[in-house]
Amino acid sequence: MLSEDFLSCFSIINNRLLDLAGSSEFQRSTFAKMDEPKHPKREMGRKENHAVKIQDILYEQFVSESEFCDVTLLVGDEKVKAHWCILVSCPFFQSLHDSGMKESFEVKIRLNYGTPWAMKEALKFLYLGTISVTYDKIKELLEAAEYLQITDLKKCCNDYLCMTEINEENCVQLSLLSSLYDLDLYNSAFKFLRGHLPTVLKGEDALTLTKDSVMSLLTDETLTYVPQETFLEFITKWTEQDEDFRSEFFKELFLALNLQNIPKSVLIDN
């Protein structure tokens, strides 16, 4: 049989619990705990893994010319199948799609520029974001990147050329490419060209220089170490390389020479 002291103590505790249960603070605390989920929501999986998986699937469809490709590009005599969802990541195709042009609503788009190889490599870059670059193909890739407005591909070409050692054999081509496509290498390549000009002007690549590039060499005050007769001999060969087009520039280039420093016998011979 329970003692009176125990019953009295139990009664006090029971009454206290009833008072607490009636209080709003106790109710809020109790029900808040009841509302807490036993199994909270968690973000599972890895987005980057899923993105790579989707990328691989789309690229495999591109390579295999899958039925899931929804657009065909005509490059020369070749047909290249691709996905619109990938192409529109490139400003060229995005503007084509948004412009309301006829090609936007057809399954075939003709590209009348660049080599089939370069265009396919540029498309591959849109799928993968990486590319294997070689020096002998850099010009074709730059043409495709510029035409399709793929700035990341152009940057890859730029970075590749910046890692290329400049020498007397490639300085002219590097100067031309970096000038044409506004690449970071231009100053270094042109500086090397100026520093080795007498030797460079004897090479065949020098004959591919533009008229503006030739004029900049003739008027460069830092090149006074180059004999004027060397320049005269060069602009004569340069003009003869494409006489139909370049003959109109010869007079302007000739007058840019310091004729007083050229022997009369040389002037007569030329």
PDB file of C-alpha atoms in Angstrom:
ATOM      1  CA  MET A   1       0.000   0.000   0.000  1.00  0.00           C
ATOM      2  CA  LEU A   2       1.344   3.383  -1.038  1.00  0.00           C
ATOM      3  CA  SER A   3       2.314   5.749   1.727  1.00  0.00           C
ATOM      4  CA  GLU A   4       0.526   9.050   2.211  1.00  0.00           C
ATOM      5  CA  ASP A   5       3.780  10.966   1.577  1.00  0.00           C
ATOM      6  CA  PHE A   6       4.264   9.270  -1.785  1.00  0.00           C
ATOM      7  CA  LEU A   7       0.683   9.929  -2.842  1.00  0.00           C
ATOM      8  CA  SER A   8       0.977  13.540  -1.795  1.00  0.00           C
ATOM      9  CA  CYS A   9       4.198  13.960  -3.807  1.00  0.00           C
ATOM     10  CA  PHE A  10       2.663  12.271  -6.849  1.00  0.00           C
ATOM     11  CA  SER A  11      -0.386  14.559  -6.648  1.00  0.00           C
ATOM     12  CA  ILE A  12       1.829  17.662  -6.602  1.00  0.00           C
ATOM     13  CA  ILE A  13       3.828  16.491  -9.648  1.00  0.00           C
ATOM     14  CA  ASN A  14       0.670  15.559 -11.540  1.00  0.00           C
ATOM     15  CA  ASN A  15      -0.923  18.939 -10.894  1.00  0.00           C
ATOM     16  CA  ARG A  16       2.272  20.676 -12.037  1.00  0.00           C
ATOM     17  CA  LEU A  17       2.299  18.722 -15.305  1.00  0.00           C
ATOM     18  CA  LEU A  18      -1.327  19.620 -15.935  1.00  0.00           C
ATOM     19  CA  ASP A  19      -0.517  23.300 -15.387  1.00  0.00           C
ATOM     20  CA  LEU A  20       2.378  23.073 -17.881  1.00  0.00           C
ATOM     21  CA  ALA A  21       0.282  21.264 -20.480  1.00  0.00           C
ATOM     22  CA  GLY A  22      -2.187  24.103 -20.374  1.00  0.00           C
ATOM     23  CA  SER A  23       0.421  26.769 -20.955  1.00  0.00           C
ATOM     24  CA  SER A  24       0.839  28.118 -24.547  1.00  0.00           C
ATOM     25  CA  GLU A  25       4.649  27.917 -24.316  1.00  0.00           C
ATOM     26  CA  PHE A  26       4.560  24.208 -23.543  1.00  0.00           C
ATOM     27  CA  GLN A  27       2.100  23.575 -26.346  1.00  0.00           C
ATOM     28  CA  ARG A  28       4.258  25.400 -28.888  1.00  0.00           C
ATOM     29  CA  SER A  29       7.350  23.484 -27.831  1.00  0.00           C
ATOM     30  CA  THR A  30       5.599  20.135 -27.881  1.00  0.00           C
ATOM     31  CA  PHE A  31       3.822  20.571 -31.217  1.00  0.00           C
ATOM     32  CA  ALA A  32       6.957  22.018 -32.847  1.00  0.00           C
ATOM     33  CA  LYS A  33       8.773  18.802 -32.064  1.00  0.00           C
ATOM     34  CA  MET A  34       5.850  16.803 -33.394  1.00  0.00           C
ATOM     35  CA  ASP A  35       6.009  18.734 -36.698  1.00  0.00           C
ATOM     36  CA  GLU A  36       9.702  18.005 -37.225  1.00  0.00           C
ATOM     37  CA  PRO A  37      10.074  15.376 -39.984  1.00  0.00           C
ATOM     38  CA  LYS A  38      11.714  12.188 -38.899  1.00  0.00           C
ATOM     39  CA  HIS A  39      13.302  11.865 -42.382  1.00  0.00           C
ATOM     40  CA  PRO A  40      14.406  15.357 -43.581  1.00  0.00           C
ATOM     41  CA  LYS A  41      14.687  16.190 -47.291  1.00  0.00           C
ATOM     42  CA  ARG A  42      18.223  15.862 -48.643  1.00  0.00           C
ATOM     43  CA  GLU A  43      19.693  16.700 -52.069  1.00  0.00           C
ATOM     44  CA  MET A  44      21.229  13.476 -53.346  1.00  0.00           C
ATOM     45  CA  GLY A  45      23.375  12.655 -56.386  1.00  0.00           C
ATOM     46  CA  ARG A  46      26.122  14.640 -58.118  1.00  0.00           C
ATOM     47  CA  LYS A  47      25.141  17.195 -60.735  1.00  0.00           C
ATOM     48  CA  GLU A  48      28.543  17.134 -62.398  1.00  0.00           C
ATOM     49  CA  ASN A  49      28.385  13.350 -62.856  1.00  0.00           C
ATOM     50  CA  HIS A  50      24.941  13.593 -64.394  1.00  0.00           C
ATOM     51  CA  ALA A  51      26.054  16.422 -66.686  1.00  0.00           C
ATOM     52  CA  VAL A  52      29.013  14.369 -67.925  1.00  0.00           C
ATOM     53  CA  LYS A  53      26.738  11.387 -68.543  1.00  0.00           C
ATOM     54  CA  ILE A  54      24.325  13.490 -70.612  1.00  0.00           C
ATOM     55  CA  GLN A  55      27.274  15.028 -72.462  1.00  0.00           C
ATOM     56  CA  ASP A  56      28.626  11.579 -73.333  1.00  0.00           C
ATOM     57  CA  ILE A  57      25.226  10.395 -74.565  1.00  0.00           C
ATOM     58  CA  LEU A  58      24.731  13.425 -76.820  1.00  0.00           C
ATOM     59  CA  TYR A  59      28.268  13.186 -78.170  1.00  0.00           C
ATOM     60  CA  GLU A  60      27.819   9.488 -78.956  1.00  0.00           C
ATOM     61  CA  GLN A  61      24.637  10.365 -80.857  1.00  0.00           C
ATOM     62  CA  PHE A  62      26.555  13.068 -82.729  1.00  0.00           C
ATOM     63  CA  VAL A  63      29.347  10.660 -83.711  1.00  0.00           C
ATOM     64  CA  SER A  64      26.988   7.855 -84.723  1.00  0.00           C
ATOM     65  CA  GLU A  65      24.635  10.231 -86.579  1.00  0.00           C
ATOM     66  CA  SER A  66      21.797   9.020 -84.408  1.00  0.00           C
ATOM     67  CA  GLU A  67      18.137   9.450 -85.284  1.00  0.00           C
ATOM     68  CA  PHE A  68      17.919  11.691 -82.223  1.00  0.00           C
ATOM     69  CA  CYS A  69      20.018  14.358 -84.000  1.00  0.00           C
ATOM     70  CA  ASP A  70      17.525  16.954 -85.204  1.00  0.00           C
ATOM     71  CA  VAL A  71      19.569  19.106 -87.593  1.00  0.00           C
ATOM     72  CA  THR A  72      21.905  18.406 -90.518  1.00  0.00           C
ATOM     73  CA  LEU A  73      24.753  20.731 -91.466  1.00  0.00           C
ATOM     74  CA  LEU A  74      25.953  20.727 -95.069  1.00  0.00           C
ATOM     75  CA  VAL A  75      29.663  21.521 -95.245  1.00  0.00           C
ATOM     76  CA  GLY A  76      31.043  21.169 -98.749  1.00  0.00           C
ATOM     77  CA  ASP A  77      30.077  17.693 -99.910  1.00  0.00           C
ATOM     78  CA  GLU A  78      29.731  16.367 -96.367  1.00  0.00           C
ATOM     79  CA  LYS A  79      26.703  16.081 -94.112  1.00  0.00           C
ATOM     80  CA  VAL A  80      27.093  16.442 -90.363  1.00  0.00           C
ATOM     81  CA  LYS A  81      24.201  15.635 -88.030  1.00  0.00           C
ATOM     82  CA  ALA A  82      23.904  17.436 -84.709  1.00  0.00           C
ATOM     83  CA  HIS A  83      21.508  18.583 -81.968  1.00  0.00           C
ATOM     84  CA  TRP A  84      19.907  22.018 -81.950  1.00  0.00           C
ATOM     85  CA  CYS A  85      20.164  22.073 -78.146  1.00  0.00           C
ATOM     86  CA  ILE A  86      23.967  21.927 -78.499  1.00  0.00           C
ATOM     87  CA  LEU A  87      24.288  24.231 -81.510  1.00  0.00           C
ATOM     88  CA  VAL A  88      22.417  27.114 -79.887  1.00  0.00           C
ATOM     89  CA  SER A  89      25.157  27.355 -77.253  1.00  0.00           C
ATOM     90  CA  CYS A  90      27.118  28.965 -80.101  1.00  0.00           C
ATOM     91  CA  PRO A  91      26.169  32.602 -80.927  1.00  0.00           C
ATOM     92  CA  PHE A  92      26.227  31.914 -84.683  1.00  0.00           C
ATOM     93  CA  PHE A  93      23.507  29.261 -84.515  1.00  0.00           C
ATOM     94  CA  GLN A  94      21.665  31.064 -81.729  1.00  0.00           C
ATOM     95  CA  SER A  95      21.297  34.178 -83.876  1.00  0.00           C
ATOM     96  CA  LEU A  96      20.318  32.030 -86.855  1.00  0.00           C
ATOM     97  CA  HIS A  97      17.635  30.328 -84.820  1.00  0.00           C
ATOM     98  CA  ASP A  98      16.336  33.569 -83.323  1.00  0.00           C
ATOM     99  CA  SER A  99      16.413  35.619 -86.519  1.00  0.00           C
ATOM    100  CA  GLY A 100      13.383  33.976 -88.099  1.00  0.00           C
ATOM    101  CA  MET A 101      15.385  33.001 -91.163  1.00  0.00           C
ATOM    102  CA  LYS A 102      14.140  30.124 -93.273  1.00  0.00           C
ATOM    103  CA  GLU A 103      17.010  27.869 -92.192  1.00  0.00           C
ATOM    104  CA  SER A 104      15.885  28.083 -88.594  1.00  0.00           C
ATOM    105  CA  PHE A 105      12.858  25.932 -89.292  1.00  0.00           C
ATOM    106  CA  GLU A 106      14.427  23.378 -91.615  1.00  0.00           C
ATOM    107  CA  VAL A 107      16.403  20.281 -90.716  1.00  0.00           C
ATOM    108  CA  LYS A 108      19.336  21.227 -92.991  1.00  0.00           C
ATOM    109  CA  ILE A 109      21.662  24.223 -92.789  1.00  0.00           C
ATOM    110  CA  ARG A 110      24.373  24.894 -95.356  1.00  0.00           C
ATOM    111  CA  LEU A 111      27.673  26.361 -94.175  1.00  0.00           C
ATOM    112  CA  ASN A 112      29.604  27.837 -97.094  1.00  0.00           C
ATOM    113  CA  TYR A 113      32.774  28.551 -95.162  1.00  0.00           C
ATOM    114  CA  GLY A 114      35.719  26.631 -93.789  1.00  0.00           C
ATOM    115  CA  THR A 115      36.855  23.079 -94.341  1.00  0.00           C
ATOM    116  CA  PRO A 116      34.653  20.115 -93.385  1.00  0.00           C
ATOM    117  CA  TRP A 117      37.361  18.932 -90.991  1.00  0.00           C
ATOM    118  CA  ALA A 118      37.539  22.255 -89.134  1.00  0.00           C
ATOM    119  CA  MET A 119      33.759  22.572 -88.923  1.00  0.00           C
ATOM    120  CA  LYS A 120      33.439  19.058 -87.498  1.00  0.00           C
ATOM    121  CA  GLU A 121      36.178  19.789 -84.966  1.00  0.00           C
ATOM    122  CA  ALA A 122      34.411  23.011 -83.971  1.00  0.00           C
ATOM    123  CA  LEU A 123      31.147  21.107 -83.512  1.00  0.00           C
ATOM    124  CA  LYS A 124      32.960  18.451 -81.486  1.00  0.00           C
ATOM    125  CA  PHE A 125      34.261  21.263 -79.276  1.00  0.00           C
ATOM    126  CA  LEU A 126      30.688  22.435 -78.647  1.00  0.00           C
ATOM    127  CA  TYR A 127      29.877  18.962 -77.337  1.00  0.00           C
ATOM    128  CA  LEU A 128      33.017  18.278 -75.296  1.00  0.00           C
ATOM    129  CA  GLY A 129      34.607  21.653 -74.512  1.00  0.00           C
ATOM    130  CA  THR A 130      38.060  20.262 -75.357  1.00  0.00           C
ATOM    131  CA  ILE A 131      40.040  19.845 -78.563  1.00  0.00           C
ATOM    132  CA  SER A 132      43.367  18.459 -79.802  1.00  0.00           C
ATOM    133  CA  VAL A 133      45.277  21.290 -81.482  1.00  0.00           C
ATOM    134  CA  THR A 134      48.215  20.931 -83.873  1.00  0.00           C
ATOM    135  CA  TYR A 135      50.216  23.731 -85.458  1.00  0.00           C
ATOM    136  CA  ASP A 136      49.517  22.667 -89.044  1.00  0.00           C
ATOM    137  CA  LYS A 137      45.741  22.869 -88.454  1.00  0.00           C
ATOM    138  CA  ILE A 138      45.617  25.998 -86.313  1.00  0.00           C
ATOM    139  CA  LYS A 139      44.658  28.300 -89.188  1.00  0.00           C
ATOM    140  CA  GLU A 140      41.637  26.163 -90.133  1.00  0.00           C
ATOM    141  CA  LEU A 141      40.473  26.023 -86.520  1.00  0.00           C
ATOM    142  CA  LEU A 142      40.789  29.787 -86.114  1.00  0.00           C
ATOM    143  CA  GLU A 143      38.748  30.326 -89.274  1.00  0.00           C
ATOM    144  CA  ALA A 144      35.990  28.047 -87.984  1.00  0.00           C
ATOM    145  CA  ALA A 145      36.044  29.565 -84.488  1.00  0.00           C
ATOM    146  CA  GLU A 146      35.833  33.096 -85.871  1.00  0.00           C
ATOM    147  CA  TYR A 147      33.069  32.268 -88.340  1.00  0.00           C
ATOM    148  CA  LEU A 148      30.935  30.396 -85.794  1.00  0.00           C
ATOM    149  CA  GLN A 149      31.800  32.891 -83.017  1.00  0.00           C
ATOM    150  CA  ILE A 150      33.017  30.184 -80.638  1.00  0.00           C
ATOM    151  CA  THR A 151      35.112  32.339 -78.320  1.00  0.00           C
ATOM    152  CA  ASP A 152      36.277  29.450 -76.118  1.00  0.00           C
ATOM    153  CA  LEU A 153      37.638  27.588 -79.147  1.00  0.00           C
ATOM    154  CA  LYS A 154      39.412  30.728 -80.307  1.00  0.00           C
ATOM    155  CA  LYS A 155      40.918  31.075 -76.831  1.00  0.00           C
ATOM    156  CA  CYS A 156      42.203  27.486 -77.016  1.00  0.00           C
ATOM    157  CA  CYS A 157      43.932  28.323 -80.307  1.00  0.00           C
ATOM    158  CA  ASN A 158      45.294  31.538 -78.819  1.00  0.00           C
ATOM    159  CA  ASP A 159      46.681  29.715 -75.777  1.00  0.00           C
ATOM    160  CA  TYR A 160      48.250  27.046 -77.995  1.00  0.00           C
ATOM    161  CA  LEU A 161      50.046  29.650 -80.116  1.00  0.00           C
ATOM    162  CA  CYS A 162      51.255  31.476 -77.008  1.00  0.00           C
ATOM    163  CA  MET A 163      53.052  28.259 -76.030  1.00  0.00           C
ATOM    164  CA  THR A 164      54.662  27.972 -79.481  1.00  0.00           C
ATOM    165  CA  GLU A 165      58.322  28.930 -79.758  1.00  0.00           C
ATOM    166  CA  ILE A 166      58.777  31.798 -82.212  1.00  0.00           C
ATOM    167  CA  ASN A 167      61.542  31.375 -84.782  1.00  0.00           C
ATOM    168  CA  GLU A 168      62.575  32.685 -88.199  1.00  0.00           C
ATOM    169  CA  GLU A 169      60.467  30.059 -89.955  1.00  0.00           C
ATOM    170  CA  ASN A 170      57.154  30.760 -88.234  1.00  0.00           C
ATOM    171  CA  CYS A 171      57.337  34.399 -87.129  1.00  0.00           C
ATOM    172  CA  VAL A 172      55.684  35.691 -90.314  1.00  0.00           C
ATOM    173  CA  GLN A 173      52.765  33.281 -90.135  1.00  0.00           C
ATOM    174  CA  LEU A 174      52.338  33.895 -86.410  1.00  0.00           C
ATOM    175  CA  SER A 175      52.348  37.652 -87.014  1.00  0.00           C
ATOM    176  CA  LEU A 176      49.718  37.324 -89.734  1.00  0.00           C
ATOM    177  CA  LEU A 177      47.457  34.992 -87.744  1.00  0.00           C
ATOM    178  CA  SER A 178      47.682  37.020 -84.552  1.00  0.00           C
ATOM    179  CA  SER A 179      46.986  40.229 -86.463  1.00  0.00           C
ATOM    180  CA  LEU A 180      44.049  38.759 -88.391  1.00  0.00           C
ATOM    181  CA  TYR A 181      42.382  37.187 -85.349  1.00  0.00           C
ATOM    182  CA  ASP A 182      43.516  39.681 -82.693  1.00  0.00           C
ATOM    183  CA  LEU A 183      45.551  37.154 -80.706  1.00  0.00           C
ATOM    184  CA  ASP A 184      47.803  37.802 -77.719  1.00  0.00           C
ATOM    185  CA  LEU A 185      50.905  36.647 -79.581  1.00  0.00           C
ATOM    186  CA  TYR A 186      50.964  39.554 -82.044  1.00  0.00           C
ATOM    187  CA  ASN A 187      53.398  41.840 -80.201  1.00  0.00           C
ATOM    188  CA  SER A 188      55.880  39.044 -79.483  1.00  0.00           C
ATOM    189  CA  ALA A 189      55.736  37.617 -83.005  1.00  0.00           C
ATOM    190  CA  PHE A 190      56.085  40.990 -84.715  1.00  0.00           C
ATOM    191  CA  LYS A 191      58.901  41.995 -82.372  1.00  0.00           C
ATOM    192  CA  PHE A 192      60.791  38.827 -83.302  1.00  0.00           C
ATOM    193  CA  LEU A 193      60.116  39.463 -86.986  1.00  0.00           C
ATOM    194  CA  ARG A 194      61.560  42.989 -86.756  1.00  0.00           C
ATOM    195  CA  GLY A 195      64.589  41.748 -84.853  1.00  0.00           C
ATOM    196  CA  HIS A 196      65.433  39.168 -87.541  1.00  0.00           C
ATOM    197  CA  LEU A 197      64.124  41.056 -90.550  1.00  0.00           C
ATOM    198  CA  PRO A 198      67.027  40.730 -93.039  1.00  0.00           C
ATOM    199  CA  THR A 199      66.859  36.942 -92.770  1.00  0.00           C
ATOM    200  CA  VAL A 200      63.069  36.779 -92.612  1.00  0.00           C
ATOM    201  CA  LEU A 201      62.634  38.881 -95.772  1.00  0.00           C
ATOM    202  CA  LYS A 202      64.577  36.293 -97.745  1.00  0.00           C
ATOM    203  CA  GLY A 203      62.050  33.581 -96.916  1.00  0.00           C
ATOM    204  CA  GLU A 204      58.949  32.672 -98.910  1.00  0.00           C
ATOM    205  CA  ASP A 205      56.610  33.331 -95.972  1.00  0.00           C
ATOM    206  CA  ALA A 206      57.522  37.027 -96.030  1.00  0.00           C
ATOM    207  CA  LEU A 207      55.852  37.284 -99.445  1.00  0.00           C
ATOM    208  CA  THR A 208      52.509  36.503 -97.763  1.00  0.00           C
ATOM    209  CA  LEU A 209      52.637  39.655 -95.624  1.00  0.00           C
ATOM    210  CA  THR A 210      49.775  42.086 -96.129  1.00  0.00           C
ATOM    211  CA  LYS A 211      50.317  45.484 -97.665  1.00  0.00           C
ATOM    212  CA  ASP A 212      49.732  47.166 -94.291  1.00  0.00           C
ATOM    213  CA  SER A 213      52.283  44.891 -92.617  1.00  0.00           C
ATOM    214  CA  VAL A 214      54.871  45.698 -95.281  1.00  0.00           C
ATOM    215  CA  MET A 215      54.201  49.409 -94.915  1.00  0.00           C
ATOM    216  CA  SER A 216      54.583  49.214 -91.127  1.00  0.00           C
ATOM    217  CA  LEU A 217      58.013  47.634 -91.614  1.00  0.00           C
ATOM    218  CA  LEU A 218      59.114  50.286 -94.098  1.00  0.00           C
ATOM    219  CA  THR A 219      58.107  53.127 -91.784  1.00  0.00           C
ATOM    220  CA  ASP A 220      59.370  51.581 -88.533  1.00  0.00           C
ATOM    221  CA  GLU A 221      62.132  53.852 -87.188  1.00  0.00           C
ATOM    222  CA  THR A 222      63.605  50.995 -85.147  1.00  0.00           C
ATOM    223  CA  LEU A 223      64.511  49.169 -88.367  1.00  0.00           C
ATOM    224  CA  THR A 224      67.115  51.629 -89.602  1.00  0.00           C
ATOM    225  CA  TYR A 225      69.695  48.842 -89.314  1.00  0.00           C
ATOM    226  CA  VAL A 226      68.103  47.140 -92.340  1.00  0.00           C
ATOM    227  CA  PRO A 227      69.629  48.448 -95.619  1.00  0.00           C
ATOM    228  CA  GLN A 228      67.117  50.281 -97.787  1.00  0.00           C
ATOM    229  CA  GLU A 229      68.166  48.261-100.823  1.00  0.00           C
ATOM    230  CA  THR A 230      67.081  45.138 -98.900  1.00  0.00           C
ATOM    231  CA  PHE A 231      63.638  46.664 -98.525  1.00  0.00           C
ATOM    232  CA  LEU A 232      63.569  47.651-102.203  1.00  0.00           C
ATOM    233  CA  GLU A 233      64.472  44.149-103.287  1.00  0.00           C
ATOM    234  CA  PHE A 234      61.779  42.759-101.024  1.00  0.00           C
ATOM    235  CA  ILE A 235      58.902  45.008-102.130  1.00  0.00           C
ATOM    236  CA  THR A 236      59.805  44.230-105.751  1.00  0.00           C
ATOM    237  CA  LYS A 237      59.564  40.474-105.081  1.00  0.00           C
ATOM    238  CA  TRP A 238      56.453  41.008-102.939  1.00  0.00           C
ATOM    239  CA  THR A 239      54.697  42.859-105.777  1.00  0.00           C
ATOM    240  CA  GLU A 240      55.674  40.263-108.368  1.00  0.00           C
ATOM    241  CA  GLN A 241      54.249  37.510-106.150  1.00  0.00           C
ATOM    242  CA  ASP A 242      50.708  38.711-107.005  1.00  0.00           C
ATOM    243  CA  GLU A 243      51.243  41.405-109.603  1.00  0.00           C
ATOM    244  CA  ASP A 244      47.618  41.731-110.701  1.00  0.00           C
ATOM    245  CA  PHE A 245      46.537  42.656-107.186  1.00  0.00           C
ATOM    246  CA  ARG A 246      49.657  44.225-105.666  1.00  0.00           C
ATOM    247  CA  SER A 247      50.985  46.399-108.485  1.00  0.00           C
ATOM    248  CA  GLU A 248      48.770  49.286-107.396  1.00  0.00           C
ATOM    249  CA  PHE A 249      50.547  49.342-104.009  1.00  0.00           C
ATOM    250  CA  PHE A 250      54.097  49.407-105.358  1.00  0.00           C
ATOM    251  CA  LYS A 251      54.324  53.181-105.815  1.00  0.00           C
ATOM    252  CA  GLU A 252      53.124  53.856-102.252  1.00  0.00           C
ATOM    253  CA  LEU A 253      55.586  51.348-100.822  1.00  0.00           C
ATOM    254  CA  PHE A 254      58.424  52.625-103.007  1.00  0.00           C
ATOM    255  CA  LEU A 255      57.899  56.218-101.859  1.00  0.00           C
ATOM    256  CA  ALA A 256      58.052  55.054 -98.222  1.00  0.00           C
ATOM    257  CA  LEU A 257      61.708  54.091 -98.747  1.00  0.00           C
ATOM    258  CA  ASN A 258      64.551  56.440 -97.882  1.00  0.00           C
ATOM    259  CA  LEU A 259      65.721  56.749-101.484  1.00  0.00           C
ATOM    260  CA  GLN A 260      68.759  58.828-100.540  1.00  0.00           C
ATOM    261  CA  ASN A 261      70.251  55.764 -98.867  1.00  0.00           C
ATOM    262  CA  ILE A 262      69.895  53.587-101.958  1.00  0.00           C
ATOM    263  CA  PRO A 263      72.713  53.659-104.539  1.00  0.00           C
ATOM    264  CA  LYS A 264      71.624  55.002-107.935  1.00  0.00           C
ATOM    265  CA  SER A 265      72.851  51.837-109.614  1.00  0.00           C
ATOM    266  CA  VAL A 266      70.445  49.786-107.493  1.00  0.00           C
ATOM    267  CA  LEU A 267      67.549  52.115-108.287  1.00  0.00           C
ATOM    268  CA  ILE A 268      68.273  51.861-112.013  1.00  0.00           C
ATOM    269  CA  ASP A 269      68.437  48.058-111.885  1.00  0.00           C
ATOM    270  CA  ASN A 270      65.076  47.909-110.145  1.00  0.00           C
TER     271      ASN A 270
END
